[in-house]
Short mmCIF file of C-alpha atoms and ligand atoms in Angstrom, two decimals:
data_model
loop_
_atom_site.label_atom_id
_atom_site.label_comp_id
_atom_site.label_asym_id
_atom_site.label_seq_id
_atom_site.Cartn_x
_atom_site.Cartn_y
_atom_site.Cartn_z
CA MET A 1 110.51 130.18 73.83
CA GLY A 2 112.16 132.39 76.44
CA PHE A 3 112.49 131.36 80.06
CA PHE A 4 109.85 133.83 81.29
CA ASP A 5 107.31 132.40 78.80
CA ALA A 6 107.80 128.82 80.01
CA PRO A 7 104.25 127.39 80.29
CA ASP A 8 105.05 125.59 83.56
CA LEU A 9 106.33 128.73 85.29
CA HIS A 10 103.56 129.28 87.85
CA GLY A 11 104.78 131.93 90.27
CA HIS A 12 108.03 130.10 91.02
CA GLU A 13 110.08 132.16 93.45
CA GLU A 14 113.53 131.27 92.17
CA VAL A 15 115.09 129.14 89.46
CA VAL A 16 118.85 128.61 89.47
CA PHE A 17 120.87 127.23 86.58
CA THR A 18 124.42 126.06 86.89
CA HIS A 19 127.06 124.67 84.59
CA ASP A 20 130.40 123.51 85.91
CA PRO A 21 132.54 122.44 82.89
CA GLU A 22 135.15 120.93 85.17
CA THR A 23 132.87 118.24 86.63
CA GLY A 24 130.27 118.26 83.85
CA LEU A 25 127.54 119.32 86.27
CA LYS A 26 124.55 120.86 84.51
CA ALA A 27 121.79 121.42 87.01
CA ILE A 28 118.61 123.39 87.57
CA ILE A 29 117.10 124.02 90.98
CA ALA A 30 113.55 125.36 91.14
CA VAL A 31 112.11 126.84 94.31
CA HIS A 32 108.37 127.06 93.74
CA ASN A 33 106.99 128.41 97.00
CA THR A 34 108.39 128.95 100.49
CA SER A 35 105.27 130.33 102.20
CA LEU A 36 105.16 127.40 104.60
CA GLY A 37 108.89 126.80 105.00
CA PRO A 38 112.05 125.89 103.08
CA ALA A 39 111.47 124.27 99.70
CA LEU A 40 112.15 120.54 99.96
CA GLY A 41 112.28 118.12 97.05
CA GLY A 42 114.49 115.44 95.59
CA CYS A 43 117.30 115.70 93.06
CA ARG A 44 116.68 113.74 89.86
CA VAL A 45 119.35 112.75 87.33
CA TRP A 46 117.98 112.30 83.83
CA ASN A 47 119.35 112.35 80.32
CA TYR A 48 116.81 114.87 79.04
CA GLU A 49 116.39 115.23 75.30
CA SER A 50 116.58 118.99 75.63
CA GLU A 51 117.18 121.67 78.24
CA THR A 52 113.56 122.75 77.73
CA ASP A 53 112.44 119.27 78.85
CA ALA A 54 114.64 119.51 81.94
CA LEU A 55 113.25 122.94 82.78
CA ARG A 56 109.66 121.75 82.30
CA ASP A 57 110.29 118.79 84.60
CA VAL A 58 111.87 120.79 87.40
CA LEU A 59 109.16 123.47 87.27
CA ARG A 60 106.33 120.91 87.34
CA LEU A 61 107.89 118.74 90.03
CA SER A 62 108.75 121.64 92.33
CA GLU A 63 105.17 122.94 92.13
CA GLY A 64 103.92 119.44 92.91
CA MET A 65 106.09 119.38 96.05
CA THR A 66 104.51 122.63 97.28
CA TYR A 67 101.08 120.98 97.18
CA LYS A 68 102.29 117.68 98.64
CA SER A 69 103.89 119.32 101.68
CA ALA A 70 100.98 121.72 102.15
CA ILE A 71 98.32 119.00 102.11
CA SER A 72 100.42 116.89 104.48
CA GLY A 73 100.50 119.63 107.09
CA LEU A 74 104.29 120.04 106.86
CA ASN A 75 106.03 123.35 107.37
CA LEU A 76 107.77 123.02 104.05
CA GLY A 77 107.61 124.63 100.66
CA GLY A 78 108.13 122.99 97.30
CA GLY A 79 111.36 122.65 95.37
CA LYS A 80 113.17 120.22 93.13
CA ALA A 81 116.50 119.82 91.37
CA VAL A 82 117.40 118.13 88.11
CA ILE A 83 120.88 117.21 86.96
CA ILE A 84 121.11 116.75 83.21
CA GLY A 85 123.09 113.78 81.91
CA ASP A 86 123.72 110.06 82.07
CA VAL A 87 124.03 108.91 85.67
CA LYS A 88 126.75 106.41 84.62
CA GLU A 89 128.93 109.33 83.52
CA ILE A 90 128.12 111.95 86.14
CA GLY A 91 127.11 109.94 89.20
CA ASN A 92 130.44 110.60 90.91
CA GLU A 93 131.79 112.44 93.93
CA ALA A 94 133.04 115.52 92.06
CA THR A 95 129.70 116.19 90.35
CA PHE A 96 127.65 115.68 93.50
CA ARG A 97 129.94 117.81 95.64
CA ALA A 98 129.63 120.57 93.03
CA PHE A 99 125.87 120.13 93.24
CA GLY A 100 126.11 120.26 97.05
CA ARG A 101 127.83 123.64 96.77
CA LEU A 102 125.03 124.95 94.59
CA VAL A 103 122.47 123.77 97.15
CA ASP A 104 124.49 125.41 99.91
CA SER A 105 124.64 128.70 98.01
CA LEU A 106 120.85 128.97 98.40
CA GLY A 107 121.35 129.27 102.15
CA GLY A 108 118.65 126.77 103.15
CA ARG A 109 115.86 128.06 100.90
CA TYR A 110 116.11 124.67 99.11
CA ILE A 111 116.71 121.31 100.82
CA THR A 112 117.60 118.40 98.59
CA ALA A 113 117.03 114.63 98.86
CA GLU A 114 117.18 111.41 96.84
CA ASP A 115 114.99 110.95 93.76
CA VAL A 116 115.07 109.05 90.46
CA ASN A 117 118.65 107.90 89.69
CA THR A 118 120.18 109.32 92.87
CA THR A 119 121.33 107.18 95.79
CA PRO A 120 122.11 107.56 99.52
CA ARG A 121 125.83 107.49 98.56
CA MET A 122 125.37 110.53 96.30
CA MET A 123 123.51 112.31 99.09
CA GLU A 124 126.51 111.67 101.34
CA TRP A 125 128.71 113.53 98.85
CA VAL A 126 126.18 116.37 98.80
CA HIS A 127 126.27 116.33 102.60
CA ASP A 128 130.05 116.90 102.49
CA GLU A 129 129.30 120.37 101.08
CA THR A 130 126.00 121.34 102.70
CA GLU A 131 123.76 120.62 105.65
CA TYR A 132 120.70 121.20 103.46
CA VAL A 133 120.13 117.58 102.51
CA VAL A 134 117.78 114.94 103.96
CA GLY A 135 117.10 111.28 103.27
CA LEU A 136 120.58 110.21 104.35
CA ALA A 137 121.30 106.62 105.30
CA SER A 138 120.33 105.69 108.86
CA GLU A 139 124.05 105.12 109.75
CA LEU A 140 124.55 108.84 109.10
CA GLY A 141 121.70 109.84 111.36
CA GLY A 142 119.26 110.03 108.47
CA SER A 143 115.87 108.40 108.07
CA GLY A 144 116.94 105.81 105.46
CA ASP A 145 114.63 104.30 102.83
CA PRO A 146 111.33 106.25 102.62
CA SER A 147 109.43 103.42 100.88
CA PRO A 148 108.07 101.67 104.01
CA PHE A 149 106.54 105.00 105.11
CA THR A 150 105.09 105.67 101.68
CA ALA A 151 103.58 102.16 101.62
CA TYR A 152 102.15 102.55 105.10
CA GLY A 153 100.62 105.91 104.12
CA VAL A 154 98.98 104.33 101.09
CA PHE A 155 97.60 101.54 103.29
CA VAL A 156 96.17 104.09 105.75
CA GLY A 157 94.73 106.06 102.81
CA MET A 158 93.09 102.91 101.44
CA LYS A 159 91.34 102.48 104.78
CA ALA A 160 89.89 105.99 104.49
CA ALA A 161 88.67 105.21 100.96
CA LEU A 162 87.10 101.90 102.09
CA LYS A 163 85.36 103.70 104.94
CA LYS A 164 83.99 106.29 102.55
CA VAL A 165 82.76 103.80 99.97
CA PHE A 166 81.68 100.79 102.07
CA GLY A 167 81.14 102.33 105.51
CA ASN A 168 83.90 100.23 107.12
CA GLU A 169 87.65 100.01 106.69
CA SER A 170 88.09 96.25 106.90
CA PHE A 171 90.19 94.47 104.28
CA GLU A 172 88.56 91.09 104.99
CA ASN A 173 86.84 89.83 101.81
CA ARG A 174 88.26 92.76 99.87
CA LYS A 175 90.26 92.36 96.70
CA VAL A 176 93.03 94.74 95.62
CA ALA A 177 94.72 95.04 92.20
CA LEU A 178 98.34 96.06 92.81
CA GLN A 179 100.26 97.46 89.83
CA GLY A 180 104.05 97.46 90.42
CA LEU A 181 106.04 95.33 92.84
CA GLY A 182 108.85 97.79 93.46
CA HIS A 183 110.02 99.28 96.75
CA VAL A 184 106.61 100.63 97.71
CA GLY A 185 104.51 97.87 96.12
CA CYS A 186 106.22 95.08 98.08
CA TYR A 187 105.81 96.79 101.47
CA LEU A 188 102.20 97.60 100.61
CA LEU A 189 101.53 93.98 99.69
CA GLU A 190 102.66 92.90 103.18
CA HIS A 191 100.21 95.30 104.84
CA LEU A 192 97.34 94.18 102.61
CA LEU A 193 97.91 90.48 103.19
CA LYS A 194 98.29 90.95 106.93
CA ALA A 195 94.98 92.82 106.97
CA GLY A 196 93.26 89.90 105.20
CA ALA A 197 92.93 91.19 101.64
CA GLU A 198 93.15 89.10 98.51
CA VAL A 199 95.59 90.67 96.05
CA VAL A 200 96.09 90.40 92.31
CA VAL A 201 99.50 91.72 91.29
CA THR A 202 101.31 92.67 88.14
CA ASP A 203 104.75 93.90 87.13
CA ILE A 204 106.67 94.09 83.88
CA ASP A 205 109.41 92.14 85.66
CA GLU A 206 108.27 88.50 85.52
CA GLU A 207 110.80 87.38 88.12
CA LYS A 208 109.15 89.59 90.73
CA LEU A 209 105.75 88.15 89.86
CA THR A 210 106.96 84.57 90.20
CA ARG A 211 108.70 85.27 93.49
CA VAL A 212 105.75 87.05 95.07
CA THR A 213 103.15 84.47 94.02
CA LYS A 214 105.38 81.67 95.30
CA GLU A 215 105.99 83.39 98.63
CA HIS A 216 102.39 84.23 99.47
CA LYS A 217 99.02 82.61 99.29
CA ASN A 218 96.11 84.95 98.59
CA VAL A 219 98.18 86.49 95.78
CA THR A 220 97.57 85.83 92.10
CA ALA A 221 99.36 87.36 89.12
CA CYS A 222 98.14 88.86 85.85
CA GLY A 223 99.76 90.49 82.82
CA PRO A 224 100.56 94.25 82.90
CA ASP A 225 97.72 95.08 80.50
CA ASP A 226 95.17 92.92 82.33
CA ILE A 227 95.45 94.66 85.69
CA TYR A 228 92.95 97.39 84.70
CA GLN A 229 90.14 94.90 83.99
CA GLN A 230 90.30 93.10 87.33
CA GLU A 231 87.07 93.16 89.29
CA VAL A 232 88.33 94.52 92.60
CA ASP A 233 87.50 96.84 95.50
CA ILE A 234 90.68 98.91 95.09
CA PHE A 235 92.98 99.53 92.15
CA ALA A 236 96.44 100.53 93.44
CA PRO A 237 98.80 102.13 90.87
CA CYS A 238 102.31 101.73 92.29
CA ALA A 239 104.37 101.73 89.08
CA LEU A 240 104.72 104.75 86.80
CA GLY A 241 102.63 107.88 86.29
CA ALA A 242 99.82 108.55 83.78
CA GLY A 243 98.38 105.02 84.09
CA ILE A 244 94.86 106.42 84.47
CA ASN A 245 94.01 107.72 81.02
CA ASP A 246 91.53 107.64 78.11
CA GLU A 247 92.36 104.00 77.30
CA THR A 248 92.41 102.56 80.81
CA ILE A 249 89.47 104.29 82.53
CA PRO A 250 86.79 102.47 80.46
CA GLN A 251 88.37 99.15 81.48
CA LEU A 252 88.29 99.77 85.25
CA LYS A 253 86.01 97.64 87.41
CA THR A 254 86.78 99.20 90.76
CA PRO A 255 85.02 101.73 93.03
CA ILE A 256 88.39 103.03 94.40
CA ILE A 257 91.76 104.11 93.01
CA ALA A 258 94.39 104.46 95.73
CA GLY A 259 98.10 103.97 95.11
CA ALA A 260 101.62 105.35 95.43
CA ALA A 261 102.54 106.41 91.89
CA ASN A 262 103.12 110.10 91.22
CA ASN A 263 100.92 111.86 88.64
CA GLN A 264 98.56 108.92 88.23
CA LEU A 265 96.05 110.83 86.11
CA ALA A 266 97.34 111.53 82.59
CA ASN A 267 95.36 114.79 82.69
CA TYR A 268 94.28 115.62 86.20
CA GLU A 269 91.39 117.95 85.31
CA LYS A 270 89.90 115.82 82.53
CA HIS A 271 90.38 112.40 84.12
CA GLY A 272 89.48 113.64 87.60
CA LYS A 273 86.10 114.72 86.18
CA ILE A 274 85.54 111.41 84.37
CA LEU A 275 86.27 109.44 87.55
CA LEU A 276 83.81 111.60 89.47
CA GLU A 277 81.13 110.98 86.82
CA LYS A 278 81.82 107.24 86.94
CA ASN A 279 81.56 107.28 90.72
CA ILE A 280 85.10 105.97 91.17
CA LEU A 281 86.66 107.42 94.31
CA TYR A 282 90.16 108.67 93.52
CA ALA A 283 92.59 109.23 96.41
CA PRO A 284 94.73 112.15 95.14
CA ASP A 285 98.25 110.85 94.61
CA PHE A 286 100.08 113.77 96.20
CA CYS A 287 98.18 113.23 99.45
CA ILE A 288 98.13 109.43 99.72
CA ASN A 289 101.79 108.98 98.71
CA ALA A 290 103.22 111.64 101.05
CA GLY A 291 104.53 109.14 103.63
CA GLY A 292 108.08 109.45 102.28
CA VAL A 293 108.30 113.23 102.49
CA ILE A 294 106.57 113.18 105.89
CA ASN A 295 109.32 110.83 107.05
CA VAL A 296 112.29 112.88 105.77
CA TYR A 297 110.74 116.01 107.24
CA GLY A 298 111.45 114.46 110.63
CA GLU A 299 115.19 114.77 109.95
CA LEU A 300 114.91 118.54 110.15
CA GLU A 301 113.78 118.40 113.74
CA GLY A 302 115.68 115.36 115.07
CA TYR A 303 114.50 112.10 113.58
CA SER A 304 112.05 109.81 115.36
CA GLU A 305 110.54 106.84 113.51
CA LYS A 306 107.61 106.73 115.94
CA ARG A 307 106.80 110.36 115.26
CA SER A 308 106.97 109.77 111.50
CA TYR A 309 104.49 106.88 111.65
CA SER A 310 102.19 108.93 113.83
CA ARG A 311 102.30 111.79 111.32
CA VAL A 312 101.71 109.43 108.39
CA ASN A 313 98.48 108.33 110.12
CA HIS A 314 97.09 111.83 109.43
CA ILE A 315 96.79 110.87 105.76
CA TYR A 316 93.54 109.14 106.79
CA ASP A 317 91.95 112.35 108.13
CA MET A 318 93.23 114.47 105.30
CA LEU A 319 91.74 112.13 102.69
CA MET A 320 88.42 112.12 104.56
CA GLU A 321 88.43 115.93 104.44
CA ILE A 322 89.15 115.81 100.70
CA PHE A 323 86.39 113.24 100.07
CA HIS A 324 83.87 115.32 102.01
CA LEU A 325 84.73 118.54 100.19
CA SER A 326 84.54 116.73 96.85
CA GLU A 327 81.09 115.35 97.72
CA GLU A 328 79.80 118.60 99.13
CA GLN A 329 80.91 120.74 96.18
CA LYS A 330 80.51 118.00 93.55
CA ILE A 331 84.09 118.54 92.40
CA PRO A 332 86.79 115.96 91.58
CA THR A 333 88.85 114.87 94.58
CA MET A 334 91.97 116.30 92.92
CA SER A 335 90.37 119.77 92.80
CA ALA A 336 89.24 119.40 96.41
CA ALA A 337 92.80 118.50 97.44
CA ASN A 338 94.22 121.48 95.55
CA THR A 339 91.70 123.81 97.21
CA ILE A 340 92.67 122.57 100.70
CA ALA A 341 96.41 122.82 99.95
CA GLU A 342 96.06 126.35 98.52
CA ALA A 343 94.03 127.49 101.53
CA ARG A 344 96.76 126.26 103.89
CA ILE A 345 99.51 127.96 101.86
CA HIS A 346 97.53 131.18 101.91
CA ASN A 347 96.47 131.12 105.55
CA MET A 348 99.70 129.91 107.10
CA GLY A 349 101.78 132.08 104.75
CA ARG A 350 99.72 135.08 105.88
CA LEU A 351 100.36 134.17 109.50
CA LYS A 352 104.09 134.16 108.81
CA GLN A 353 103.87 137.58 107.18
CA MET A 354 101.97 138.96 110.18
CA HIS A 355 104.65 137.55 112.43
CA ARG A 356 107.41 139.22 110.40
CA SER A 357 105.70 142.62 110.31
CA GLY A 358 105.13 142.54 114.06
CA SER A 359 101.34 142.79 113.80
CA PHE A 360 100.92 139.43 115.45
CA HIS A 361 101.20 139.38 119.23
CA LEU A 362 101.06 136.40 121.50
CA LYS A 363 98.71 136.88 124.43
CA LYS A 364 100.64 136.98 127.65
P1 NAD B 1 110.29 101.17 91.94
O1 NAD B 1 111.04 101.63 90.75
O2 NAD B 1 111.01 100.47 93.05
O3 NAD B 1 109.10 100.19 91.49
C1 NAD B 1 108.31 100.37 90.36
C2 NAD B 1 107.88 98.97 89.90
O4 NAD B 1 106.91 99.13 88.86
C3 NAD B 1 109.02 98.12 89.34
O5 NAD B 1 108.98 96.83 89.92
C4 NAD B 1 108.74 98.08 87.84
O6 NAD B 1 109.18 96.87 87.24
C5 NAD B 1 107.22 98.18 87.83
N1 NAD B 1 106.62 98.66 86.59
C6 NAD B 1 107.08 99.62 85.74
N2 NAD B 1 106.22 99.78 84.71
C7 NAD B 1 105.21 98.91 84.93
C8 NAD B 1 104.00 98.63 84.23
N3 NAD B 1 103.69 99.22 83.09
N4 NAD B 1 103.17 97.68 84.73
C9 NAD B 1 103.49 97.03 85.88
N5 NAD B 1 104.61 97.28 86.59
C10 NAD B 1 105.45 98.21 86.12
O7 NAD B 1 109.52 102.45 92.48
P2 NAD B 1 108.90 102.70 93.93
O8 NAD B 1 109.89 103.40 94.76
O9 NAD B 1 108.27 101.45 94.41
O10 NAD B 1 107.77 103.77 93.58
C11 NAD B 1 106.58 103.39 92.91
C12 NAD B 1 105.82 104.64 92.50
O11 NAD B 1 105.51 105.42 93.66
C13 NAD B 1 106.61 105.58 91.57
O12 NAD B 1 105.69 106.22 90.71
C14 NAD B 1 107.18 106.62 92.53
O13 NAD B 1 107.42 107.86 91.89
C15 NAD B 1 106.05 106.73 93.53
N6 NAD B 1 106.49 107.19 94.85
C16 NAD B 1 107.44 106.48 95.54
C17 NAD B 1 107.83 106.91 96.81
C18 NAD B 1 108.85 106.14 97.61
O14 NAD B 1 108.95 106.37 98.83
N7 NAD B 1 109.59 105.20 97.01
C19 NAD B 1 107.27 108.07 97.36
C20 NAD B 1 106.28 108.76 96.65
C21 NAD B 1 105.91 108.31 95.39
#
């Protein structure tokens, strides 16, 4: 397969490959779309089985970022970077400064950030070579850990889903099944308990389960495979992707799926349709989990935590718009979300073009 035949190449604007034998850096940066602004997306380090796998990942993830930023109302495009290799071997200053130079060479068309297997320390090294990096530690004037914002966004999104399904957004007498007690899951749990929900949790890490059930009342634990069968008001996937699939959907006893994980549906078209048929309201992942990117976006304009939280609140309205469009057109919520994101990319992108060509005049 040649590069131009790659099945995940969907109108990407630019894909840059680099190999620096000196540091061992092997990286790919994909800029999917910059209609709304510079392409922002994290840098992932992964020991891919093949370069084709790495390319597929970076193409898919960068496209996903275009939609996430567009639906969130941010003036950002979608991009992503992958560094191929074992983080234990290449997670050092030399490699990340070489990566920083690559980012810098794109002149701001791509802005990088933390992702799987990268840390704030690595982003500091990147920052030594380029200003086009966000998600720095708060001591460096950055916005720090994005997880509390992601969790808050999911909580706000759950309220919208409750309102749609039950006519009110109260968590009193509501039960939530929470899958994954990681960074986001733990912050989300706090919000849910404070709001009066009962929560059943699971994680593959038994220590986390024991700790959480000891620390809180109103929390019970179940095994990782049992979480799907819980009779609840909301199922919240906050672990890995593809948890909603052919095997798990028939087990679900919930009217709502709303959680933080990326790519929750194993096949978004097929499983989106099945959920619609089963009358399970699905909050599209790339909308409900956008709190983190909304927060780092603030760094580009002078960071304010208050402003970030206020922007994250918009997730409620955006989900309502998605739910209404889905109902009106009888289409899965994922398709409704894609339609709204594409319309914004088109309309705002067009506005930018008009601006550039001088055919757009402000009224004096
Ligand atoms: P994390 O790695 O801190 O936590 C994931 C947790 O899920 C871990 O505790 C892990 O033990 C558990 N887990 C893994 N497989 C499991 C399984 N089969 N069953 C139950 N538990 C399992 O990750 P995180 O930062 O909390 O992110 C959670 C999800 O949300 C990920 O999919 C991530 O991509 C997505 N997300 C995170 C953010 C963010 O701000 N951190 C932003 C957007 C999306």
